[in-house]
Coordinates of C-alpha atoms in Angstrom, one line a residue:
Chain A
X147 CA 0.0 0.0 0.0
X148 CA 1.4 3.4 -0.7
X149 CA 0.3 7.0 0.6
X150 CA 0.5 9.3 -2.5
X151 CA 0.4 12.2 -0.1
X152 CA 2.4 13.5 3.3
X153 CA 0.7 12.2 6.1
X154 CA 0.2 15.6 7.6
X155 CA -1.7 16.6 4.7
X156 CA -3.7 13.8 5.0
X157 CA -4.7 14.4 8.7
X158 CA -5.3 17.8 7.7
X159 CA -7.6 16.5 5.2
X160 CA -9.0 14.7 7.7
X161 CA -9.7 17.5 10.1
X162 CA -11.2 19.5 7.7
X163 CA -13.4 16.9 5.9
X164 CA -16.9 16.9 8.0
X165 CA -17.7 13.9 9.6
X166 CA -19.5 11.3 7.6
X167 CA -23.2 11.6 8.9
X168 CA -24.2 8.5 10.5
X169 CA -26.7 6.7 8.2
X170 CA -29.3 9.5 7.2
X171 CA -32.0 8.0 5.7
X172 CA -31.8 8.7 1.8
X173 CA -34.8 10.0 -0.2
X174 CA -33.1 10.1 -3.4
X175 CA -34.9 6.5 -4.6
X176 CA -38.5 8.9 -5.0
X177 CA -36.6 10.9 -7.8
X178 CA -38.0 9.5 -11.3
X179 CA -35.4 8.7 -12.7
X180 CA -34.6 5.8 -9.8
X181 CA -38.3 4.7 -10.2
X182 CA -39.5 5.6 -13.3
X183 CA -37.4 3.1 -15.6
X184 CA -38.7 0.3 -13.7
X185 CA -42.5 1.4 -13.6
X186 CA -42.2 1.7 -17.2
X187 CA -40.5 -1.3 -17.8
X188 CA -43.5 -3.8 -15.6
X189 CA -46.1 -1.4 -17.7
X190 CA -44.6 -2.8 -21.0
X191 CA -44.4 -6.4 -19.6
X192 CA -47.9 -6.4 -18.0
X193 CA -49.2 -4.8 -21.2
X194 CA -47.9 -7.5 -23.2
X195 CA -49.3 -10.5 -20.8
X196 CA -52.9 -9.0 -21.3
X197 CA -51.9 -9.1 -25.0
X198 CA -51.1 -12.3 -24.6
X199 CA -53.7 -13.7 -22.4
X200 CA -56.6 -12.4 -24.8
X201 CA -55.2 -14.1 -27.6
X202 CA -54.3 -17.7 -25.6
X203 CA -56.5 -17.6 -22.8
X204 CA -55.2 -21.5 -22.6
X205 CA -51.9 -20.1 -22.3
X206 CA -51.5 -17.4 -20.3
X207 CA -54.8 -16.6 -17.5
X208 CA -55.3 -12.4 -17.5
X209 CA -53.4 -10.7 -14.5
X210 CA -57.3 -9.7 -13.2
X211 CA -57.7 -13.4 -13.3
X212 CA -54.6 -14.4 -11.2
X213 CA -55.6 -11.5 -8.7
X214 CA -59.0 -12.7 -8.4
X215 CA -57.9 -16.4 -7.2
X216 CA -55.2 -14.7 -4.7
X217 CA -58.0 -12.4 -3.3
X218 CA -61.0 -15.2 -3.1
X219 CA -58.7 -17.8 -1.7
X220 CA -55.7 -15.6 0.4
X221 CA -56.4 -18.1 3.0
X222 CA -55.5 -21.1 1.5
X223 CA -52.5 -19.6 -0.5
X224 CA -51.1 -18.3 3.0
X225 CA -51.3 -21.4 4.4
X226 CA -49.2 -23.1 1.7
X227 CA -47.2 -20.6 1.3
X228 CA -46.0 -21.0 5.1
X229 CA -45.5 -24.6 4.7
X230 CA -43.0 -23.8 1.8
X231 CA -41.5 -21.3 3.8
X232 CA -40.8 -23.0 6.3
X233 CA -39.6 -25.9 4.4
X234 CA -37.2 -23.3 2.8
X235 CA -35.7 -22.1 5.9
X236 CA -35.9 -25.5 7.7
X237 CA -33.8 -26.9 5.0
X238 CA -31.4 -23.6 4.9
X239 CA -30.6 -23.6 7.8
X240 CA -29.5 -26.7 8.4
X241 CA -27.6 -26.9 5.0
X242 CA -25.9 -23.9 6.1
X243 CA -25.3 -24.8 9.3
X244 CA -23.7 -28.2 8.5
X245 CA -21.6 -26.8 5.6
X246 CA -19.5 -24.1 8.1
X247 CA -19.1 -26.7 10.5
X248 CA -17.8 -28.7 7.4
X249 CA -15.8 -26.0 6.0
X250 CA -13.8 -25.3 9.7
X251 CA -12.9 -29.0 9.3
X252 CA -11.6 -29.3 6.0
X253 CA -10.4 -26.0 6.3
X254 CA -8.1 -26.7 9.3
X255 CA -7.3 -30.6 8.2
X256 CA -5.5 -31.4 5.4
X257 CA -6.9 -35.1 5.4
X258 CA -10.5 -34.4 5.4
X259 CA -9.8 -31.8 2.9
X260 CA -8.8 -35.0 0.6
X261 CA -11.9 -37.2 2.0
X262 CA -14.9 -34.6 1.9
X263 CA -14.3 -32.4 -0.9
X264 CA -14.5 -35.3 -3.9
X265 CA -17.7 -36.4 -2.4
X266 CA -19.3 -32.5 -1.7
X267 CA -18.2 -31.8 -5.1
X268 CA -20.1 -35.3 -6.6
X269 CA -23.3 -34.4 -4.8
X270 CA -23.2 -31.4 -6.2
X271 CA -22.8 -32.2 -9.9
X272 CA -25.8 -34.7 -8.8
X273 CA -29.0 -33.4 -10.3
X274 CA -31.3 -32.9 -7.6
X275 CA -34.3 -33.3 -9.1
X276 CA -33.2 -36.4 -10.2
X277 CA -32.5 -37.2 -6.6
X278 CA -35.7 -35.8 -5.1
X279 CA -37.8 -38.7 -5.8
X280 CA -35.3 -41.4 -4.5
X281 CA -35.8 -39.2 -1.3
X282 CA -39.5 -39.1 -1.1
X283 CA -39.3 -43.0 -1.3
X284 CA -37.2 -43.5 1.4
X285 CA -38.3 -40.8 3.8
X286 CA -42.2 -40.5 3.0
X287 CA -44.7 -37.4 1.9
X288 CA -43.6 -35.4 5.4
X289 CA -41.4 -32.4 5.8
X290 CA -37.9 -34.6 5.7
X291 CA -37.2 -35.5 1.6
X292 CA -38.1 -31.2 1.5
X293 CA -35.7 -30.6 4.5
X294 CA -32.9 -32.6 3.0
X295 CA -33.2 -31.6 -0.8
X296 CA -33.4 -27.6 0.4
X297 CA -30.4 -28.2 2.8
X298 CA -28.6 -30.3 -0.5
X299 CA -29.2 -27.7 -2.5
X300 CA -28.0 -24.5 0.0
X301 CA -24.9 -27.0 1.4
X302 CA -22.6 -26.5 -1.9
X303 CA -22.2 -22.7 -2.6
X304 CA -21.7 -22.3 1.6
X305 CA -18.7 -24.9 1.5
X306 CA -17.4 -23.8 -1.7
X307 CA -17.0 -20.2 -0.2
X308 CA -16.6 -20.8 3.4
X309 CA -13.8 -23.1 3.1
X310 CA -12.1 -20.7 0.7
X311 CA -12.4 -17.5 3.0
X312 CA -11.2 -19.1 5.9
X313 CA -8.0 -19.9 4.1
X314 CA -7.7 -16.3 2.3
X315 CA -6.1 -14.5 5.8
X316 CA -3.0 -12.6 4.4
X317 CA 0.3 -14.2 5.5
X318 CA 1.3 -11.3 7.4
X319 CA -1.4 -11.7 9.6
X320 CA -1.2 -14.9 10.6
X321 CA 2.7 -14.5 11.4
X322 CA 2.0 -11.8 13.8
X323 CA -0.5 -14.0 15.4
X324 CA 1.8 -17.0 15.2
X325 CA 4.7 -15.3 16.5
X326 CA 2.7 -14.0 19.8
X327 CA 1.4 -18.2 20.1
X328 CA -1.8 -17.9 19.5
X329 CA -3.6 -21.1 19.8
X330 CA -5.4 -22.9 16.0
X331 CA -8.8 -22.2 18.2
X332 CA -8.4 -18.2 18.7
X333 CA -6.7 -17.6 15.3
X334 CA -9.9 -19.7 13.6
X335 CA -12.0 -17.8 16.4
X336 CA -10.6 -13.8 15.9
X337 CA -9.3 -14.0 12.2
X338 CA -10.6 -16.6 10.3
X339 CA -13.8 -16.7 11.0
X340 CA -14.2 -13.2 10.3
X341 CA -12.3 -12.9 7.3
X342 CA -14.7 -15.7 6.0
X343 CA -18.2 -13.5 6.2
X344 CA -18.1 -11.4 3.0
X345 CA -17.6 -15.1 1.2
X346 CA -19.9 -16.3 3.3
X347 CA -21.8 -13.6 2.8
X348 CA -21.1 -13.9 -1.2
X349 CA -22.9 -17.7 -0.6
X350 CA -25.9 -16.8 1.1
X351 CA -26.7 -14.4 -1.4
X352 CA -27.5 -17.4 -3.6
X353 CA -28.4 -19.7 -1.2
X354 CA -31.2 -18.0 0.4
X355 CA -33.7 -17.1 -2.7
X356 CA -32.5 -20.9 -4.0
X357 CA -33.9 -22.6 -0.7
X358 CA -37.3 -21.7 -2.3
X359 CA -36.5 -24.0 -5.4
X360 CA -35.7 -26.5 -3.4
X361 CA -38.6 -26.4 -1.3
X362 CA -40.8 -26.3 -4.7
X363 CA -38.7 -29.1 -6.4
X364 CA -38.7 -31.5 -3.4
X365 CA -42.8 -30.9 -3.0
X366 CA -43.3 -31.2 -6.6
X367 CA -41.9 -34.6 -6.7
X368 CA -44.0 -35.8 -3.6
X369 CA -47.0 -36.3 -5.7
X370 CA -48.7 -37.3 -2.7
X371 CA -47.5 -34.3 -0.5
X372 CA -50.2 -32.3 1.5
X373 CA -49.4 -28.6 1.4
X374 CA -47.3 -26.4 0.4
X375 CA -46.9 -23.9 -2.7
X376 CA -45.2 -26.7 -5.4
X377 CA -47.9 -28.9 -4.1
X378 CA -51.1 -26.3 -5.2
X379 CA -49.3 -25.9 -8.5
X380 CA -49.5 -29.3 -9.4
X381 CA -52.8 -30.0 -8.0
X382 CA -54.0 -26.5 -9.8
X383 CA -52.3 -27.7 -13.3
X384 CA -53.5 -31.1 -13.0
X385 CA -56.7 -29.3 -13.3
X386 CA -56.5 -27.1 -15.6
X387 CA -56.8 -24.0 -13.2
X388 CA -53.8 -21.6 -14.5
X389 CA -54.4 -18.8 -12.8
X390 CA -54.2 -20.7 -9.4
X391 CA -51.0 -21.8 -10.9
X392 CA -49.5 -18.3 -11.7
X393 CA -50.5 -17.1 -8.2
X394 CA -48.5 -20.1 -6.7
X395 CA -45.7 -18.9 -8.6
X396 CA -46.3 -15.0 -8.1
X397 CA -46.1 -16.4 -4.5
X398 CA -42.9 -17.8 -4.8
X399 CA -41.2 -15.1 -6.7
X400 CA -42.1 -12.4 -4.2
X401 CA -41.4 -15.1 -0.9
X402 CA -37.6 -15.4 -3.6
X403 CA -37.1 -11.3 -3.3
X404 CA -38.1 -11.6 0.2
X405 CA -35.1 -13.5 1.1
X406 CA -33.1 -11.9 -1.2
X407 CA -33.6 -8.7 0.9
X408 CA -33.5 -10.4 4.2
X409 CA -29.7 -11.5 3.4
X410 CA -28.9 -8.1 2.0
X411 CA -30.4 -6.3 5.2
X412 CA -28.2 -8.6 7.2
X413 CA -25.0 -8.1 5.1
X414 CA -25.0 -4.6 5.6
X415 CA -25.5 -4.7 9.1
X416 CA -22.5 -7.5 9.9
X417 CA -20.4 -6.6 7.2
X418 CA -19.9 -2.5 7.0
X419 CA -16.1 -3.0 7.4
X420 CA -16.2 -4.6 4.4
X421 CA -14.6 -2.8 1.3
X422 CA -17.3 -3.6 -1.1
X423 CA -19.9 -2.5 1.1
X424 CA -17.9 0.8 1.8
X425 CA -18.1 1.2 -2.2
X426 CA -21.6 0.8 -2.2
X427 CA -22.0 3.5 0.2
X428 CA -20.5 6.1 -1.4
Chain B
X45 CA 14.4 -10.4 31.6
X46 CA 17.0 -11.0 29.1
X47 CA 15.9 -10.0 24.7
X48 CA 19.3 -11.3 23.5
X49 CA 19.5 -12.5 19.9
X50 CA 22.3 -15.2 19.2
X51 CA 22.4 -17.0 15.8
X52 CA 25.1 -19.6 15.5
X53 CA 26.2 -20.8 12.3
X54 CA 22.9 -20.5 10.7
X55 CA 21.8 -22.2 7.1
X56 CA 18.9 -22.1 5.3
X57 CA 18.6 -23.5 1.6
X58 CA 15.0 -23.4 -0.2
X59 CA 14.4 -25.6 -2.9
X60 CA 13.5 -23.7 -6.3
X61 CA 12.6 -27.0 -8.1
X62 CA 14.4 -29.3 -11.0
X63 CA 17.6 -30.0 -8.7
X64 CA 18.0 -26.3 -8.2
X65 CA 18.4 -25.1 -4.5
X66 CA 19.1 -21.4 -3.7
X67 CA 21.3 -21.3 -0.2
X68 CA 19.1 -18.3 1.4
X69 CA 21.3 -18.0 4.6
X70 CA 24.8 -19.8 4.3
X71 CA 26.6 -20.0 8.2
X72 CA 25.2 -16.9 9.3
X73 CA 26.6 -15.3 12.9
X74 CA 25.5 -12.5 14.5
X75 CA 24.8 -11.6 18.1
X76 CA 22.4 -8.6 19.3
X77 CA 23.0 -7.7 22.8
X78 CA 19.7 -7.0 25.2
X79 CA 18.2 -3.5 24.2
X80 CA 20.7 -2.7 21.6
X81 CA 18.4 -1.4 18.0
X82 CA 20.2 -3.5 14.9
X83 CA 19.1 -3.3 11.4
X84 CA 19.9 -5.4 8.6
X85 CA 20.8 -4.1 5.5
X86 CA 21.3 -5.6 2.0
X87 CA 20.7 -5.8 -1.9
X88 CA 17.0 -8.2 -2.5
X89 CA 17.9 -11.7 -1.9
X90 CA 20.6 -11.5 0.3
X91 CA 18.4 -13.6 3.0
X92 CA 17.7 -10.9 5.7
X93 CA 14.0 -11.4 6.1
X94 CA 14.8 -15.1 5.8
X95 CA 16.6 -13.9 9.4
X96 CA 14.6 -12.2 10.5
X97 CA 11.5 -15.0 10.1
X98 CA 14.0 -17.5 11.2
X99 CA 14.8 -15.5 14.7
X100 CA 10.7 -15.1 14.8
X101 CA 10.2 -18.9 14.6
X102 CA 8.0 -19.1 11.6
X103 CA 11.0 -21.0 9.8
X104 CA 13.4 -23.7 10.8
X105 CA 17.1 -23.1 9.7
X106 CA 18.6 -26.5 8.3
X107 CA 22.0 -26.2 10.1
X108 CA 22.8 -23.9 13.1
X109 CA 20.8 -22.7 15.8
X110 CA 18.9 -19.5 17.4
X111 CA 18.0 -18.6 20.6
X112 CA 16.1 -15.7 22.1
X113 CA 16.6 -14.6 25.5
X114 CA 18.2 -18.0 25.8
X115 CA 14.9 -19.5 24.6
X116 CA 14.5 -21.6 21.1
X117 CA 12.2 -19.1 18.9
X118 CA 9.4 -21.3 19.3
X119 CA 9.3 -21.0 23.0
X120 CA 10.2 -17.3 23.1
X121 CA 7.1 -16.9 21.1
X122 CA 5.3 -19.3 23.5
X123 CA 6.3 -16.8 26.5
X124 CA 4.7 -13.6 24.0
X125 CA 8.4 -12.4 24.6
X126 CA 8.6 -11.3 20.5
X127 CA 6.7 -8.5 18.3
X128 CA 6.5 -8.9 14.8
X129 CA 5.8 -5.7 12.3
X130 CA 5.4 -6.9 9.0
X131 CA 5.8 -4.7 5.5
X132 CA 2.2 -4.3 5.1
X133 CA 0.1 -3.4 8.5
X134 CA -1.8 -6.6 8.6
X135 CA -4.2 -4.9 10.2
X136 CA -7.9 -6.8 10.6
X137 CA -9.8 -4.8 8.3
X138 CA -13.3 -5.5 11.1
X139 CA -11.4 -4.1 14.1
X140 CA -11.1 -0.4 14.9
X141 CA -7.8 0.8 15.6
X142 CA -7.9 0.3 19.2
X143 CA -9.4 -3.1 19.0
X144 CA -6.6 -4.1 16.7
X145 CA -4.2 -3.2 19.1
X146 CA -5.9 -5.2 21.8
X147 CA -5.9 -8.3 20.4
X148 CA -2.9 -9.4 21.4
X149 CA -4.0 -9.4 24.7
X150 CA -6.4 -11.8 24.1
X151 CA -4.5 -14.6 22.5
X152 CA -2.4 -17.0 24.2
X153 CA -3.8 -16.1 27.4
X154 CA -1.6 -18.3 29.5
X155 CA 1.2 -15.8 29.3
X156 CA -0.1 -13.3 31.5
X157 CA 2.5 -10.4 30.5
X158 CA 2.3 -6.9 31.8
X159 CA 0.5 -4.8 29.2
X160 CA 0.8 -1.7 28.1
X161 CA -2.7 1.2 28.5
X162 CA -3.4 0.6 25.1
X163 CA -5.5 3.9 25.0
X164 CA -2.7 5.5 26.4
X165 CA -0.1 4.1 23.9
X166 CA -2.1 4.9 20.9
X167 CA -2.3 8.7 21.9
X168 CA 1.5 8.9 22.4
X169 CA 1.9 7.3 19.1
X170 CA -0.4 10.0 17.6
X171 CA -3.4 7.6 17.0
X172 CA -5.8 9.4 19.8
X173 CA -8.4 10.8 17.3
X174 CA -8.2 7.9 15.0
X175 CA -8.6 4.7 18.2
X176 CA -12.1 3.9 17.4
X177 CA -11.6 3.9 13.6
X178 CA -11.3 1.6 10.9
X179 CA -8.3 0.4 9.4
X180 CA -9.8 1.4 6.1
X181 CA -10.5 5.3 7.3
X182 CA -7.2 6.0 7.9
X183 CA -4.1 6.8 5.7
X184 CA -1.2 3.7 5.0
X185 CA 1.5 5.7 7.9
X186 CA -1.2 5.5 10.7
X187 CA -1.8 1.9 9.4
X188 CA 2.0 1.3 9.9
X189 CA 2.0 2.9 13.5
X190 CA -0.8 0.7 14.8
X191 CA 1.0 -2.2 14.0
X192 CA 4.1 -0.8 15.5
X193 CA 2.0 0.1 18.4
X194 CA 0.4 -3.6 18.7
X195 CA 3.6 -5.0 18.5
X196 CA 4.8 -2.6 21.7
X197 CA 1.9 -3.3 23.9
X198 CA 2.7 -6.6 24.9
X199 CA 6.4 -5.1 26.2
X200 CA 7.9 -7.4 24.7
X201 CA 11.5 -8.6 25.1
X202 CA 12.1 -8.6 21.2
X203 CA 10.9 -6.6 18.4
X204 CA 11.3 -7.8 14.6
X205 CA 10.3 -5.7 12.1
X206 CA 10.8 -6.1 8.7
X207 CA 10.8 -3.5 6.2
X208 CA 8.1 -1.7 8.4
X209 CA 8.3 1.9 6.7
X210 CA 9.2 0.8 2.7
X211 CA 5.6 1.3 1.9
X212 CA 5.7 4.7 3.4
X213 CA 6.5 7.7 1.4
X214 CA 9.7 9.8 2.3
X215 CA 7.9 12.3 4.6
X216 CA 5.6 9.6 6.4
X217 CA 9.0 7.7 6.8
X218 CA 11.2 10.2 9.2
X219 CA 8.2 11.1 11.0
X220 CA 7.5 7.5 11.5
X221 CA 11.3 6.7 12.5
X222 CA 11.2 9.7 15.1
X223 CA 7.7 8.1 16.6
X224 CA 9.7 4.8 16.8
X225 CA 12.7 5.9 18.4
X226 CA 10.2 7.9 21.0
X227 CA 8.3 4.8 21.7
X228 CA 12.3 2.1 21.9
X229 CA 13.5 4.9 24.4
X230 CA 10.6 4.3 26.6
X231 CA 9.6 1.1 26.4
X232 CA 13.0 -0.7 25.7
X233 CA 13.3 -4.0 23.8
X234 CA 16.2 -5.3 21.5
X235 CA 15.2 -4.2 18.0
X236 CA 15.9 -6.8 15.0
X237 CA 15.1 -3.8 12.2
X238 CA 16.0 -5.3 8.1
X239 CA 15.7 -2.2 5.8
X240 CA 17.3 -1.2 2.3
X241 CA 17.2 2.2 3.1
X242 CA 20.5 3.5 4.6
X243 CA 19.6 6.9 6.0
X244 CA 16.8 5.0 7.8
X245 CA 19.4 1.8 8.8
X246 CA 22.2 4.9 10.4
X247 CA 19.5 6.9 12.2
X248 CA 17.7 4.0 13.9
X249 CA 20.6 2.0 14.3
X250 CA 23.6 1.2 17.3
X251 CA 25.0 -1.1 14.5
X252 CA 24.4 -2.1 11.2
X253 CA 24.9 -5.1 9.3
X254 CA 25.6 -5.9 5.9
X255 CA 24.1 -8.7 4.3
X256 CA 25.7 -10.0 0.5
X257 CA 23.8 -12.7 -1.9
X258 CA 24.1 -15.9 -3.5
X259 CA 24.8 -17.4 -0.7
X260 CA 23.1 -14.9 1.8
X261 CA 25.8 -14.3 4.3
X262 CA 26.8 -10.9 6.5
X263 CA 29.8 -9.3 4.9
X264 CA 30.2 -6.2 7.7
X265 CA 29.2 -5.1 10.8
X266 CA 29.6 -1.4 11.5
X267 CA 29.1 0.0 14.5
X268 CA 27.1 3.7 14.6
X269 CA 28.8 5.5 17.0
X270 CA 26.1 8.4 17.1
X271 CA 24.3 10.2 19.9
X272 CA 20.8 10.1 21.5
X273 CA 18.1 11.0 20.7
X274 CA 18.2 11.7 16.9
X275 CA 15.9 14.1 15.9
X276 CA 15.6 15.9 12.6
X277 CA 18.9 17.9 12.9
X278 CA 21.0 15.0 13.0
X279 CA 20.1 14.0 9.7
X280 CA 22.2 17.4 8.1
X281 CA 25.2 16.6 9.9
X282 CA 28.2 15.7 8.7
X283 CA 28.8 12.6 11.2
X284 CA 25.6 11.2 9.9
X285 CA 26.4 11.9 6.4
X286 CA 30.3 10.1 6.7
X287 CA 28.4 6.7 7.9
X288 CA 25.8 7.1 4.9
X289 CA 29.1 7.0 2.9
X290 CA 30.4 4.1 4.8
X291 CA 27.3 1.5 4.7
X292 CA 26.7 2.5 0.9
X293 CA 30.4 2.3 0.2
X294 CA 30.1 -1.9 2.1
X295 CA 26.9 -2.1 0.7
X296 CA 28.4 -1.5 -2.7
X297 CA 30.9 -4.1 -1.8
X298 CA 28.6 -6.7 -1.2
X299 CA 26.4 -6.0 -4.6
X300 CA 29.9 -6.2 -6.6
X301 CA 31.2 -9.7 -4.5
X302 CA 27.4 -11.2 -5.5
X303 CA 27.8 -10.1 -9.3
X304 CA 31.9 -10.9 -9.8
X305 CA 30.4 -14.4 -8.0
X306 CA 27.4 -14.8 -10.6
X307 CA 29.0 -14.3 -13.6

């Protein structure tokens, strides 16, 4: 790292430079030209659906149609969508949970490194659907086959990136660390742990919205499942009712974003040291 | 308490592949009394960081042997007697200044060691306004000081620093030395210092020593015979300028001895 200017000038700078205000909530997203491209853009796409729907009512249900069955039935879409949630969030968390446990181990021993990785890495070039029905065989129509395929599904990415963070502490670091003794436990506990959220961070950017998928995936291949969202759609389309269908997946794209922003909310809370967030915010 | 340095007939050879070995450190002797400041000077590859990670324990010497304080490195690190300032800060990019500078409290707990008021410290080395921010918010020479400040708050017997300022630009630099000598005069420690700048090796230094390469192996050892404290207006003198002469004049030795051997 280099300073391209005297230090004193720099402090000076400092000094002068008013302090960053803490957090002011912005109001620049009600300008038009945030919103406006994007209001424009779901006009043009909604036009064309309607355009659509009138032509191939077998195709495409009208939007009025889709809001109808959400409205008339909120109840029952609720419900399922609940079930899906918590499938979702069942089965990322313990995905999650068990790939950072997994990713300290192979991180920190050579040897497991060489056992786990070929067999992580084979499960995940393993098509899940193709695996989902095996699942529901063995384990029944209950939350379990949807608990394991969603924690399948959110294990890889978390491993991937986990494993790699924890190893990507600059030398330096660790040999002022290693030169003061510190034990494996506190330099895993102090440094690499926390070196490791922005790419674990980086993981559960994708892993959160994907939980959903594997929620709908593993439901839609227990043809005798219950509830849940993936299980209305193929009752729904079994029947011939496509705008219960879209709603099920208007659902599911908005419960998607929802988790998407959760992660992001949480991000910026845990990881404001962090220099891409710092880029973001200026 | 006792921070001498003694390396005895020291080698270290790294294997650079197809039967090729380079001899980093070829039966290297040197000996730096308790609380004396030493810097190491030398043309790139002449093995003095190889020392200097050697005497800190993160490598093993294939012939020879090192103790600290009459300890083997490894268990002078076990007792938190060394401090290690690296080129770059290595500073933890999630810790504010003064919880950087803490840390080292917290590891190896064992070793109970009189610390320093870290607070305290950190104001004396001009870092008062700065203690509760980010690495990131401010500028590469208070970076530098925090590391030299976390590496002085666990008093400890031995500081190694390796090329600590070459980052810095010339300004930054002298300001930085000055701090440095402030903070050695109060807190005492023996001072393994390796630099390739030689103003910075004669104003910091009670003796120098000349490293040459290929093998890496001390060709001089001059003593700087200068007093205390050295501000600014030492720099301009002519005493300071005659050993200038001197360590460039050995230094120039050493680079024509490594070529006249390479070709």
């Amino acid at each position: 790292m280099t300073v391209t200017e005297p230090e004193v000038i720099a402090e000076a700078r400092k000094l002068i430079a008013p302090p960053r205000p803490a957090r002011k909530v912005s109001l620049s997203f009600l300008h038009p030209a945030k919103w406006l491209p994007l209001v424009l853009m779901l006009a043009v796409l909604g036009a064309l659906w309607q355009w659509g729907a009138g032509r191939m009512p077998y195709l495409l249900p009208p939007l009025g149609d889709i809001g109808r069955t959400l409205t008339e039935d909120a109840g029952y879409y609720v419900e399922n969508a609940l079930v899906t949630l918590r499938e979702a969030l069942g089965g990322l968390a313990i995905g999650t949970a068990v790939a950072f446990v997994l990713a300290v181990v192979v991180s920190e021993f050579t040897l497991a490194r060489r056992a786990i990785m070929p067999v992580a890495v084979i499960l995940n070039v393993t098509p899940l659907v193709a695996i989902a029905p095996a699942l529901v065989v063995a384990f029944g129509f209950g939350a379990a086959p949807k608990l394991i395929v969603t924690g399948l599904i959110c294990f890889f990415p978390v491993l991937i990136n986990m494993s790699m963070g924890l190893r990507a502490v600059p030398v330096p670091v660790l040999q002022v660390y290693q030169t003061m003794h510190a034990s494996r436990l506190e330099t895993l506990w102090y440094i690499r742990v926390p070196s490791a959220l922005p790419y674990l961070f980086a993981a559960l950017r994708i892993v959160f919205p994907l939980s959903v998928v594997g929620a709908v995936v593993a439901e839609l291949s227990a043809a005798g499942s219950s509830a849940g969202l993936g299980t209305a759609i193929s009752l729904a389309s079994s029947m011939n009712r496509l705008a219960a269908v879209y709603a099920s997946i208007a659902i599911l794209a908005v419960l998607g974003a929802l988790l998407l922003l959760v992660v992001t909310l949480l991000e910026r809370r845990l990881l404001h040291w962090h220099e891409t967030r710092q880029g973001a915010s200026k | 308490m006792s921070g001498e340095i003694r390396v005895t007939g020291v080698r270290r050879v790294y294997d650079i592949g197809a039967g090729n070995s380079l001899v980093a450190l070829d039966d290297v002797d040197l000996t730096v009394e308790t609380g004396t400041f030493v810097s190491v000077i030398g043309p790139s590859g002449c093995g003095k960081s190889t020392l200097l990670r050697a005497v800190a324990g993160l490598e093993k010497p294939d012939a020879g042997h090192i103790t600290v304080g009459g300890l083997t490195p490894q268990r002078a690190a076990a007792d938190k007697m060394l401090g290690l300032v690296p080129q770059t800060p290595a500073l933890l990019p999630w810790l504010s200044v003064l919880k950087n500078v803490s840390l080292p409290k917290k590891v190896n707990r064992r070793k109970g060691r009189s610390t320093a008021d870290m607070p305290d410290l950190l104001r004396k080395a001009g870092l008062g306004d700065v203690m509760h921010k980010l690495p990131s918010q401010i500028s590469g020479g208070m970076q530098q000081r925090a590391a030299i400040v976390r590496a002085f708050g666990l008093h400890p017997d031995v500081l190694l620093m390796d090329e600590p300022f070459s980052a810095l630009d010339e300004f930054t630099r002298e300001a930085l030395q000055e701090q440095l000598l402030d903070l050695w005069d109060e807190l005492k420690a023996t001072v393994l210092f390796i630099t390739h700048s030689v103003s910075e090796a004669v104003r910091l230094s009670d003796r120098i020593v000349v490293m040459a390469p290929r093998p890496g192996r001390i060709t001089d050892v001059i003593d700087i015979d200068l007093p205390r404290p050295r501000g600014q207006a030492l720099l301009k003198t002519p005493e300071f300028h005659a050993y200038e002469d001197l360590v460039r004049d050995r230094l120039r030795g050493a680079f024509h001895h490594a070529n006249a051997i390479a070709s």
